[in-house]
Coordinates of C-alpha atoms and ligand atoms in Angstrom, one line a residue:
X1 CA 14.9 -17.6 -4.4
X2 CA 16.4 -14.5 -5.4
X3 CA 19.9 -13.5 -3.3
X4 CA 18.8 -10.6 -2.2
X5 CA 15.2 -11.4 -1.2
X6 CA 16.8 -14.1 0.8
X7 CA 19.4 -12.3 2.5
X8 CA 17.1 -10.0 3.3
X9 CA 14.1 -11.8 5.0
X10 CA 17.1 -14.1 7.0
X11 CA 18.3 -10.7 8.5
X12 CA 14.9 -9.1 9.1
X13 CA 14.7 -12.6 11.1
X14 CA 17.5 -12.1 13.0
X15 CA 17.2 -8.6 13.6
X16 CA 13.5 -9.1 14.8
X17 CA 13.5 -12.7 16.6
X18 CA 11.0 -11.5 19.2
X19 CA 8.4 -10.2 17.3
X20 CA 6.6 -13.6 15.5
X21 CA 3.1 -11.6 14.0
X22 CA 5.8 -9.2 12.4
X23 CA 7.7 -11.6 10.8
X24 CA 5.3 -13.8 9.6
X25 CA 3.4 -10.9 7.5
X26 CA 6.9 -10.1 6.1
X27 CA 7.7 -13.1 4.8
X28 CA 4.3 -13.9 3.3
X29 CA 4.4 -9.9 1.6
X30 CA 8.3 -10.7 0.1
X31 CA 8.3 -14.1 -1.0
X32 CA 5.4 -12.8 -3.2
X33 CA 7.6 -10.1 -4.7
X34 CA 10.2 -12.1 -6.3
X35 CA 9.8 -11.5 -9.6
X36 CA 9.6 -7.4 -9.4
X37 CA 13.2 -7.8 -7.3
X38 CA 14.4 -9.8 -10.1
X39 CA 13.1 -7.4 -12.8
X40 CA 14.8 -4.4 -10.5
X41 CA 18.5 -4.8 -9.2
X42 CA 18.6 -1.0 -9.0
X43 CA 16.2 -2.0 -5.7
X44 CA 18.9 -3.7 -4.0
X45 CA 21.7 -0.7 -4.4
X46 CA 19.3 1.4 -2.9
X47 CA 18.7 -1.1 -0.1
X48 CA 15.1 -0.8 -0.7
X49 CA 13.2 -4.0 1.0
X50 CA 16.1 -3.6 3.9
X51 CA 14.1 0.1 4.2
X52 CA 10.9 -1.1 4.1
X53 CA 10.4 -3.5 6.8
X54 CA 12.0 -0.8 9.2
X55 CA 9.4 1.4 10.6
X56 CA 10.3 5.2 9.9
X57 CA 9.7 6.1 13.4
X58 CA 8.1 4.1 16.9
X59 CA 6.9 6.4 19.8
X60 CA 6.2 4.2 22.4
X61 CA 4.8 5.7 25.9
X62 CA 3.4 5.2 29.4
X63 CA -0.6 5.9 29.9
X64 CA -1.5 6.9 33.3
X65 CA -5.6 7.3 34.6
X66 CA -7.1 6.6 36.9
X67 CA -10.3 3.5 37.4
X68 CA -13.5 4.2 38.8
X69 CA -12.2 2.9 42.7
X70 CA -9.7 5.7 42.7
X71 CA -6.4 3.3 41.6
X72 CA -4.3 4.3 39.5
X73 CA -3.8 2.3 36.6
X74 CA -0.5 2.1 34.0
X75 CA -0.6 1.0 30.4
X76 CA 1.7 1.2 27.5
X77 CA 0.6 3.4 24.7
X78 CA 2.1 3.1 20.8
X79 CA 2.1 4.8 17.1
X80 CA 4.2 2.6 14.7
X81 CA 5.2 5.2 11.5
X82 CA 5.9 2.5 9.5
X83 CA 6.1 4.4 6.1
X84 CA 5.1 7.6 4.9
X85 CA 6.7 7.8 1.3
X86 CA 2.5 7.8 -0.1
X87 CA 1.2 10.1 2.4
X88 CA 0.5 11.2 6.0
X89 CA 0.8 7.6 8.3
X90 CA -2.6 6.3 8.1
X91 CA -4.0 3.3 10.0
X92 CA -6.1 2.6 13.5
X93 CA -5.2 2.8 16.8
X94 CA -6.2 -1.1 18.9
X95 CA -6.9 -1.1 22.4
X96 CA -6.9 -5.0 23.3
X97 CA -4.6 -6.9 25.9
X98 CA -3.3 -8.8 23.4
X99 CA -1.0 -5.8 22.1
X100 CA 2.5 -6.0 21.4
X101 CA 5.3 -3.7 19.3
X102 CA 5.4 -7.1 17.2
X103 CA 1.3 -7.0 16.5
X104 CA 1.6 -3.6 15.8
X105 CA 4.2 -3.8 13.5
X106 CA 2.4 -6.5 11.7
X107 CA -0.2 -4.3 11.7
X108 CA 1.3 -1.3 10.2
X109 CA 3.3 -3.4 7.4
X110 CA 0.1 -4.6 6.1
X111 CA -1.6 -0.8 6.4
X112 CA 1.3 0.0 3.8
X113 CA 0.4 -2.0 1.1
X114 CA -3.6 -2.1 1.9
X115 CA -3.8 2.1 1.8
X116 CA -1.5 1.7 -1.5
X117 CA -4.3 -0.6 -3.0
X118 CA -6.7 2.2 -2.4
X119 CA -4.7 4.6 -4.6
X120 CA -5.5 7.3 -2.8
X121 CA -2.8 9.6 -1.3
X122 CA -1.9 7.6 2.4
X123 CA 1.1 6.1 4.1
X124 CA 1.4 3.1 6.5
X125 CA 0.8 3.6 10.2
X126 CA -0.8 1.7 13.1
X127 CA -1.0 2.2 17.2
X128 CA -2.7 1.4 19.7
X129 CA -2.5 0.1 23.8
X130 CA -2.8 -3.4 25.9
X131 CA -5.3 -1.2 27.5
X132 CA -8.3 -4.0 27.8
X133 CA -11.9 -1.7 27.8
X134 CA -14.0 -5.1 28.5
X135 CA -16.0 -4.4 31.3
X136 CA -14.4 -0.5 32.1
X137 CA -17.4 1.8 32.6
X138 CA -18.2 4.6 30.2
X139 CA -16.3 7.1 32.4
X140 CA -13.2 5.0 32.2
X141 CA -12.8 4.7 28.8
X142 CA -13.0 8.6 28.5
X143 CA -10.1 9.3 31.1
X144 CA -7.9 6.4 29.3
X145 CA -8.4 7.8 26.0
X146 CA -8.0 11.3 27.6
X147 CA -4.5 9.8 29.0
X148 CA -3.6 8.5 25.7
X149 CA -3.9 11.5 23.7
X150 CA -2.3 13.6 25.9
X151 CA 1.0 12.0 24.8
X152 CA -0.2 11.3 21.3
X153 CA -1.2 14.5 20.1
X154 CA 2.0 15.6 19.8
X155 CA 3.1 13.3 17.4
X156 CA -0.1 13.6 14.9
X157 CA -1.7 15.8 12.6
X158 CA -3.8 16.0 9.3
X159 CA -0.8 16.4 7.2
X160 CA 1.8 14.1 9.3
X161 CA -0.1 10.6 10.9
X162 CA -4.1 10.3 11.1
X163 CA -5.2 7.6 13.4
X164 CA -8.6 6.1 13.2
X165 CA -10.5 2.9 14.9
X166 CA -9.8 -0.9 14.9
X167 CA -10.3 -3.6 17.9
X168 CA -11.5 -2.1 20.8
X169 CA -11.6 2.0 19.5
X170 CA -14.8 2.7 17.8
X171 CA -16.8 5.8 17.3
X172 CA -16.9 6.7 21.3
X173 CA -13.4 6.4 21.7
X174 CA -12.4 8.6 18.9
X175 CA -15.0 11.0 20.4
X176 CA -12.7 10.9 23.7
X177 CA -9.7 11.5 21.8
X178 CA -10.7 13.9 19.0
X179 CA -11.7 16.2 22.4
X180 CA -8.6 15.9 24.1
X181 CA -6.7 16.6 20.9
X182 CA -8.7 19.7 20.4
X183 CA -8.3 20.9 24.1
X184 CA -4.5 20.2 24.1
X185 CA -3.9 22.0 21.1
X186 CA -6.6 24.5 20.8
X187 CA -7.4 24.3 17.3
X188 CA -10.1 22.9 15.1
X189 CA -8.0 20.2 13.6
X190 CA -10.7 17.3 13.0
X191 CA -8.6 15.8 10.0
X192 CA -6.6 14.6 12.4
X193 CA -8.5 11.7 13.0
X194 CA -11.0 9.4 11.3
X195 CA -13.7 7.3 11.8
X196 CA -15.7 10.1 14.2
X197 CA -18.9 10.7 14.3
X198 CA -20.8 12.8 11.1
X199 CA -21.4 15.4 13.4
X200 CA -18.2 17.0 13.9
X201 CA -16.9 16.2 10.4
X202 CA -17.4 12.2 10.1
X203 CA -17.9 10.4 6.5
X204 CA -21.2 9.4 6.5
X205 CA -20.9 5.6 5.7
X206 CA -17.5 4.8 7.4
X207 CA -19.2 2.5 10.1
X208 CA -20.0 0.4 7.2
X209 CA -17.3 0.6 5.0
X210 CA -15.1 -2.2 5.8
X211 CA -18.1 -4.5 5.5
X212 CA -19.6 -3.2 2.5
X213 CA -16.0 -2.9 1.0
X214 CA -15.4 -6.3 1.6
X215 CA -19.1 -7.6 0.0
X216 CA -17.9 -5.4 -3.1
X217 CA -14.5 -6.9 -3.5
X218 CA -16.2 -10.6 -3.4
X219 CA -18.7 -9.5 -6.2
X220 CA -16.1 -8.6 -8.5
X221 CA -14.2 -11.4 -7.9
X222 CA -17.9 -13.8 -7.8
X223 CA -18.5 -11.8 -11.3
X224 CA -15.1 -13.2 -12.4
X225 CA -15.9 -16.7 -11.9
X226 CA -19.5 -15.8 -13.5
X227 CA -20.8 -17.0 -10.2
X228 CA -22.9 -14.7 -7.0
X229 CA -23.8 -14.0 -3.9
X230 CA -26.8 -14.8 -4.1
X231 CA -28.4 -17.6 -2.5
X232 CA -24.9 -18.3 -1.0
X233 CA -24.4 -19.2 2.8
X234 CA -21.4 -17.4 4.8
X235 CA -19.5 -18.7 7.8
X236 CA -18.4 -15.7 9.4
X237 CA -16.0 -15.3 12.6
X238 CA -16.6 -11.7 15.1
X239 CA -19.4 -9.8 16.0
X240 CA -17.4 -6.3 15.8
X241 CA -18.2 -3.6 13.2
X242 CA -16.4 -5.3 10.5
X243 CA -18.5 -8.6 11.0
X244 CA -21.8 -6.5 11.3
X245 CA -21.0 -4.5 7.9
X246 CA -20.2 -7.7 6.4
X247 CA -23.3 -9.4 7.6
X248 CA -25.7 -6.9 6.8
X249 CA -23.9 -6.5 3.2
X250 CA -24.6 -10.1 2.5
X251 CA -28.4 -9.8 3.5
X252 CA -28.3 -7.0 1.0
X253 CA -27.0 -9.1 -1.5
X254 CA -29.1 -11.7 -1.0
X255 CA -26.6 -14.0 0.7
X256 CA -27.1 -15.4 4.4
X257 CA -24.5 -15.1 7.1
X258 CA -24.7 -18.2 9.4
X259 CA -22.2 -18.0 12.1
X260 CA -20.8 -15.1 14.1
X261 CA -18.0 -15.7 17.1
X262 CA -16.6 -13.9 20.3
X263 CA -13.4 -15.3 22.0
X264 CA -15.6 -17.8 23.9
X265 CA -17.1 -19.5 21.5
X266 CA -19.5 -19.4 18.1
X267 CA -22.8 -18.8 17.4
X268 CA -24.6 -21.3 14.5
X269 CA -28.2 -19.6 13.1
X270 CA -29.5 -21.9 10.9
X271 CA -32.0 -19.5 9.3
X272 CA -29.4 -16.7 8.9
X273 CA -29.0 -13.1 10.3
X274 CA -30.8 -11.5 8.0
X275 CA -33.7 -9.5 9.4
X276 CA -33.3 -6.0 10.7
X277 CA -33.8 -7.1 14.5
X278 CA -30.8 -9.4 13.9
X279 CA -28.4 -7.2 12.5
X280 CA -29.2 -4.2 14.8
X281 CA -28.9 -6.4 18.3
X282 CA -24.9 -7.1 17.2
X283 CA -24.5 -3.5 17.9
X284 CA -26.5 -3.5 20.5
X285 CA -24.4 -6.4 21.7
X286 CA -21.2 -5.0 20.9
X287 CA -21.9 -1.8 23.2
X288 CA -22.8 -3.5 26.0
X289 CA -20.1 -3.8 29.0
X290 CA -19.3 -7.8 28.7
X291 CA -18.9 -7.7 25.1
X292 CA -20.4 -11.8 24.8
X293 CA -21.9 -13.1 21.6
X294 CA -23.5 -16.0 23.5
X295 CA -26.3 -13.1 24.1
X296 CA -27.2 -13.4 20.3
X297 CA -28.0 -17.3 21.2
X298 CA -30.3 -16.5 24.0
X299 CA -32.3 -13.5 22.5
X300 CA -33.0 -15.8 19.4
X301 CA -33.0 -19.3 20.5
X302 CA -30.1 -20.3 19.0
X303 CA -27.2 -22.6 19.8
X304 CA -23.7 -21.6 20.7
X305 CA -20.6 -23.6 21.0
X306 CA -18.2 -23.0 23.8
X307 CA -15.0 -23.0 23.0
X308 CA -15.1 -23.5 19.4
X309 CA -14.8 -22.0 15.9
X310 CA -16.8 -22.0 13.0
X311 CA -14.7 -23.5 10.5
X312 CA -14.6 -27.4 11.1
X313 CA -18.2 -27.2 12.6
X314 CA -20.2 -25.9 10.3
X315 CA -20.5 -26.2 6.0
X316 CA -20.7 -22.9 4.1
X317 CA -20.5 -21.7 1.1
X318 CA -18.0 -18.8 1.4
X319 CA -16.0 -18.3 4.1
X320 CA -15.0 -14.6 5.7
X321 CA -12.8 -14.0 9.2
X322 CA -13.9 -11.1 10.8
X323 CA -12.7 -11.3 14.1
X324 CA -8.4 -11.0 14.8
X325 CA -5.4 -12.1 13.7
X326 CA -4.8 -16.4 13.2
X327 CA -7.8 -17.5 14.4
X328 CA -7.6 -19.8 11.1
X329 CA -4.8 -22.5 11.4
X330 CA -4.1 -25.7 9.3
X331 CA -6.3 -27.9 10.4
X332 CA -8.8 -25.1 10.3
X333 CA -7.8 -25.0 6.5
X334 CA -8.2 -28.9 5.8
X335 CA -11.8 -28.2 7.5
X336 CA -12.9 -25.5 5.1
X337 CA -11.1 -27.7 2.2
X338 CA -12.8 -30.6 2.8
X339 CA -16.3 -29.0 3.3
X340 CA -15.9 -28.0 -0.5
X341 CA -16.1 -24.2 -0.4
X342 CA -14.6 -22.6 -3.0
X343 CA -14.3 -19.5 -2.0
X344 CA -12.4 -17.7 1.6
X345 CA -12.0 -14.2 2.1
X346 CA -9.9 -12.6 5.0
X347 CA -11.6 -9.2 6.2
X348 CA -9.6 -8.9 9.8
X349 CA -6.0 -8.4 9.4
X350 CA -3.8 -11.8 9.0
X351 CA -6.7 -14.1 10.1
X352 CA -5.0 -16.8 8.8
X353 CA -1.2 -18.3 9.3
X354 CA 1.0 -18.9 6.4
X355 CA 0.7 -22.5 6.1
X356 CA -2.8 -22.4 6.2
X357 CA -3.5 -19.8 3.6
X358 CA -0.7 -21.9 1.5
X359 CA -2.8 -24.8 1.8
X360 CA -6.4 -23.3 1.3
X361 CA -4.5 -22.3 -2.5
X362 CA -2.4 -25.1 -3.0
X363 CA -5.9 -27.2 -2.7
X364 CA -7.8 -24.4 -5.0
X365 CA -10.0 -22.4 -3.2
X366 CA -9.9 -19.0 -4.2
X367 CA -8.3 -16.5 -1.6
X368 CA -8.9 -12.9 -1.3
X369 CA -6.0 -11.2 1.5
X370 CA -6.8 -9.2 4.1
X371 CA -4.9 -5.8 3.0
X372 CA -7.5 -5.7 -0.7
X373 CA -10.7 -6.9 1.4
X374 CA -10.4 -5.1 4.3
X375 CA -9.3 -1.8 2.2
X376 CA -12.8 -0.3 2.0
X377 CA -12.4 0.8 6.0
X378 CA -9.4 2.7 5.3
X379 CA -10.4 3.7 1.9
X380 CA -13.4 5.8 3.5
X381 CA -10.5 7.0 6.2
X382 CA -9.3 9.1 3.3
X383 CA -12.5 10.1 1.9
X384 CA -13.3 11.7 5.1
X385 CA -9.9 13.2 5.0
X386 CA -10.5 14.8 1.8
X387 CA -14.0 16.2 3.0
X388 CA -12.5 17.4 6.2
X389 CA -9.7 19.2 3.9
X390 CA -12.6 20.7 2.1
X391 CA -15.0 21.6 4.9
X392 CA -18.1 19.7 3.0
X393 CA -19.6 16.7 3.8
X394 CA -20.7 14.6 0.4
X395 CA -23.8 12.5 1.2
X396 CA -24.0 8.6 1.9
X397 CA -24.5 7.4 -1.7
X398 CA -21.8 9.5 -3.1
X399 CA -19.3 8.0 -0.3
X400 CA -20.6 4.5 -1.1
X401 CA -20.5 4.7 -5.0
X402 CA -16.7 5.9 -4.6
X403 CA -16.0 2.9 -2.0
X404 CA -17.8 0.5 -5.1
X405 CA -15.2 1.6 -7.3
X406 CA -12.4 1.4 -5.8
X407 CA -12.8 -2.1 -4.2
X408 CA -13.5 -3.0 -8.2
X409 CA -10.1 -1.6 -9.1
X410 CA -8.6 -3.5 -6.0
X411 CA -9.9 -6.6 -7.7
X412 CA -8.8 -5.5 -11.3
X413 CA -5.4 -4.1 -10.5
X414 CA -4.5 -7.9 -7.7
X415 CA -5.5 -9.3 -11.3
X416 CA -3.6 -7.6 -13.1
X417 CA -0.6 -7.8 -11.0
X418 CA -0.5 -11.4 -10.6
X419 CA -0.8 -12.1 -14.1
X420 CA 1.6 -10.0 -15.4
X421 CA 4.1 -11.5 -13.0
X422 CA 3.0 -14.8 -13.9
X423 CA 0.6 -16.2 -11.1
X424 CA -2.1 -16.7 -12.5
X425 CA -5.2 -15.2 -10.9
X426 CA -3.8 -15.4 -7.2
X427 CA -5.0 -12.5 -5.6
X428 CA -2.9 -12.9 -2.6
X429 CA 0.6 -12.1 -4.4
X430 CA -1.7 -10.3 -7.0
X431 CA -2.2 -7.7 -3.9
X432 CA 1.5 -7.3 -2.6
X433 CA 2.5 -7.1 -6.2
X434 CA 0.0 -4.3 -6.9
X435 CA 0.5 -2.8 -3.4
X436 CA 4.3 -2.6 -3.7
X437 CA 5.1 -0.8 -6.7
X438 CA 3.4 2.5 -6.0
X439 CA 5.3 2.3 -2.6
X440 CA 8.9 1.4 -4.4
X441 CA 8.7 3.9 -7.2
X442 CA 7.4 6.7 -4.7
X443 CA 10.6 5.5 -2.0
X444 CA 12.6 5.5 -5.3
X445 CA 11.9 9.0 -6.2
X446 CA 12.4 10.3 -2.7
X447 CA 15.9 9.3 -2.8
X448 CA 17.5 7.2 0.0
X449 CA 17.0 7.9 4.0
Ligands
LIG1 N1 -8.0 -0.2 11.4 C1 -8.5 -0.2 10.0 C2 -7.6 -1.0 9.2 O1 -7.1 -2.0 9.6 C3 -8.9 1.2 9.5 C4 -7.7 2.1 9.5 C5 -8.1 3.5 9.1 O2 -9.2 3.8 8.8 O3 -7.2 4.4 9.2 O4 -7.4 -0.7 8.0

């Protein structure tokens, strides 16, 4: 491997022992970028990778509110600034116990390359809490996200770091905190943060987009291999927005979704969720207080599987993550293998570890990465920036026919990338390649700090 590649991913090991999620998304984004370091020894006098896996700036916090029995409750609040050399930070906020400064920092790496993909103007960010809103009342989630922001807004604004949703914040909870922001600084600021509701300055089609985006990304690449969605079955993990844009993309398409999953266990619906009724109740499911996709099996007398996953229970054609970060693992990998799919596409961030994405290649199915399928989410993130910037609104098609295009280009320029640099077709290095120049020449030009 190149010197300085090496030397730098064994200190960025050393340096960050503690943090596992972290590491392993740096080392699967630099070993793909070996031959642009080779091609660039002006990189390593500027000390440019040792740069970029150092967040600009961490705020980290306490959250203090108070539960519905009158305790008070303490959590810790974060906003990872990973790298801002693009534009304002960019990337959701997470409110799950599972939380860490290492998950958030493997979050925000990944943001830095995925909101490069887009090509529109956005740096790398992510935040969030071990705040757990399963089973808090409506009233609780409002003083928590009150709490939040009243340490937050003071380190966010339209033209500095613009939150947004992921695990756990959806269109409520941005609500909540768009309102404290507002009252704390008493100004009409609503580009501060994305993902809110269309009628105080939300892009119409962001619920959707990550899903959509993702559908669009595998018809380009489908239209590649002459093949389509059509007629094809999905094995699909989460019951989240993401996995309910995706679904209802696919039944769109033409496609059938087969399997969705909560922490507890998967769901397997032989005849697909592809009616209306279907779709709409994963919402409905999703906004009720326990949150359990076995619901899905009793409303439509289906079967659900305790404590397992879909991916060495159940044949598909395609198969698509939806739900968190490795919830596929090797022997997960040898499952899908052996079933015979040929295609896999992560839409959560880092569904899958190393060694099993290494082996789903290595044995030729194709593999589409998280930070190009899932870029459609962030990708409307800026669109509603820009309409927020230019007090409009543009309508639903006109969002959706600009999130088609540029999940095409994704596809074209991971192509591109990977070809030029000698890995042929892989859309996994395809996508760091493609993601990290834009960031290296714009860090370049900005001179060193
Ligand atoms: N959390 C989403 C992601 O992982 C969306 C971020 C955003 O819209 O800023 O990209």
């Amino acid at each position: 491997m190149n010197t300085y590649l090496e030397r730098v991913l064994k200190k960025t090991k050393e340096k960050n022992a503690n943090e596992p999620e972290f590491l392993q998304t740096v080392e699967e984004v630099l070993t793909s970028l070996e031959p642009l370091i080779d091609a660039h020894p002006e990189y390593e006098q500027a000390a440019l990778l040792e740069r970029l896996v150092e967040p600009e700036r961490i705020i980290q916090f306490r959250v203090t509110w108070e539960d519905d029995n009158g305790n008070i409750q303490v959590n810790k609040g974060y906003r990872v600034q990973f790298n801002g050399a693009l534009g304002p930070y960019k990337g959701g906020l997470r409110f799950d116990p599972s939380v860490n400064l290492s998950v958030l920092k493997f979050l925000g790496f990944e943001q830095i390359f995925k909101n490069s993909l887009t090509t529109l103007p956005i740096g790398g960010g992510k935040g969030g809490s071990d705040f757990d809103p399963l089973g808090k009342s409506d009233k609780e989630i409002m003083r928590f996200c009150q709490a939040f922001m009243s340490e937050l807004y003071r380190h966010i604004g339209p033209s500095l770091d613009v939150p947004a949703g992921d695990i756990g914040v959806g269109g409520r909870e941005i609500g909540y905190l768009y309102g404290q922001y507002r009252r704390l600084k008493n100004i009409y600021e609503n580009g501060v943060l994305t993902g809110k509701d269309p009628v105080y300055g939300g892009s119409l089609g962001r619920p959707s987009a990550t899903g959509y985006g993702a559908l669009y990304y595998v018809q380009e690449v489908m239209k590649h291999e002459k093949d389509t969605v059509k007629g094809k079955t999905f094995a699909i993990s989460g019951f989240g927005n993401v996995a309910w844009g995706t679904i209802k993309k696919i039944a769109q398409l033409g496609g059938k979704a087969i399997t969705i999953s909560g922490p507890n266990g998967y769901v397997y619906d032989p005849d697909g969720i592809i009616t209306d009724e279907k779709i709409d109740y994963l919402l409905e499911m999703r906004a009720s207080k326990d949150m359990d996709v076995k619901m899905y099996a009793d409303k439509f007398g289906c079967e659900f599987f305790e404590g397992k996953k879909p991916w060495d229970q159940v044949k598909a054609d395609i198969y698509m993550p939806c739900a968190t970060q490795n919830e596929v693992h090797l022997e997960d990998a040898k499952a899908i293998v052996n079933s015979g799919a040929k295609y896999y596409f992560e839409v959560s961030n880092m569904p899958t570890t190393n060694e099993a994405l290494a082996y789903l290649q290595e044995h030729g199915v194709i593999v589409g990465p998280a930070k190009a399928v899932n870029a459609g989410g962030v990708a409307v993130s800026a669109l509603e920036m820009t309409q927020n910037a230019m007090r409009l609104a543009w309508s639903e098609e006109e969002v959706d026919a600009r999130l088609k295009e540029i999940m095409q280009n994704i596809v074209r320029a991971s192509y591109e990338a990977a070809n030029a640099n000698g890995f042929k077709d892989d859309l996994v290095k395809g996508a760091n390649l493609a993601g990290f120049m834009k960031i290296a020449d714009a860090m370049m030009k900005q001179g060193i700090f």
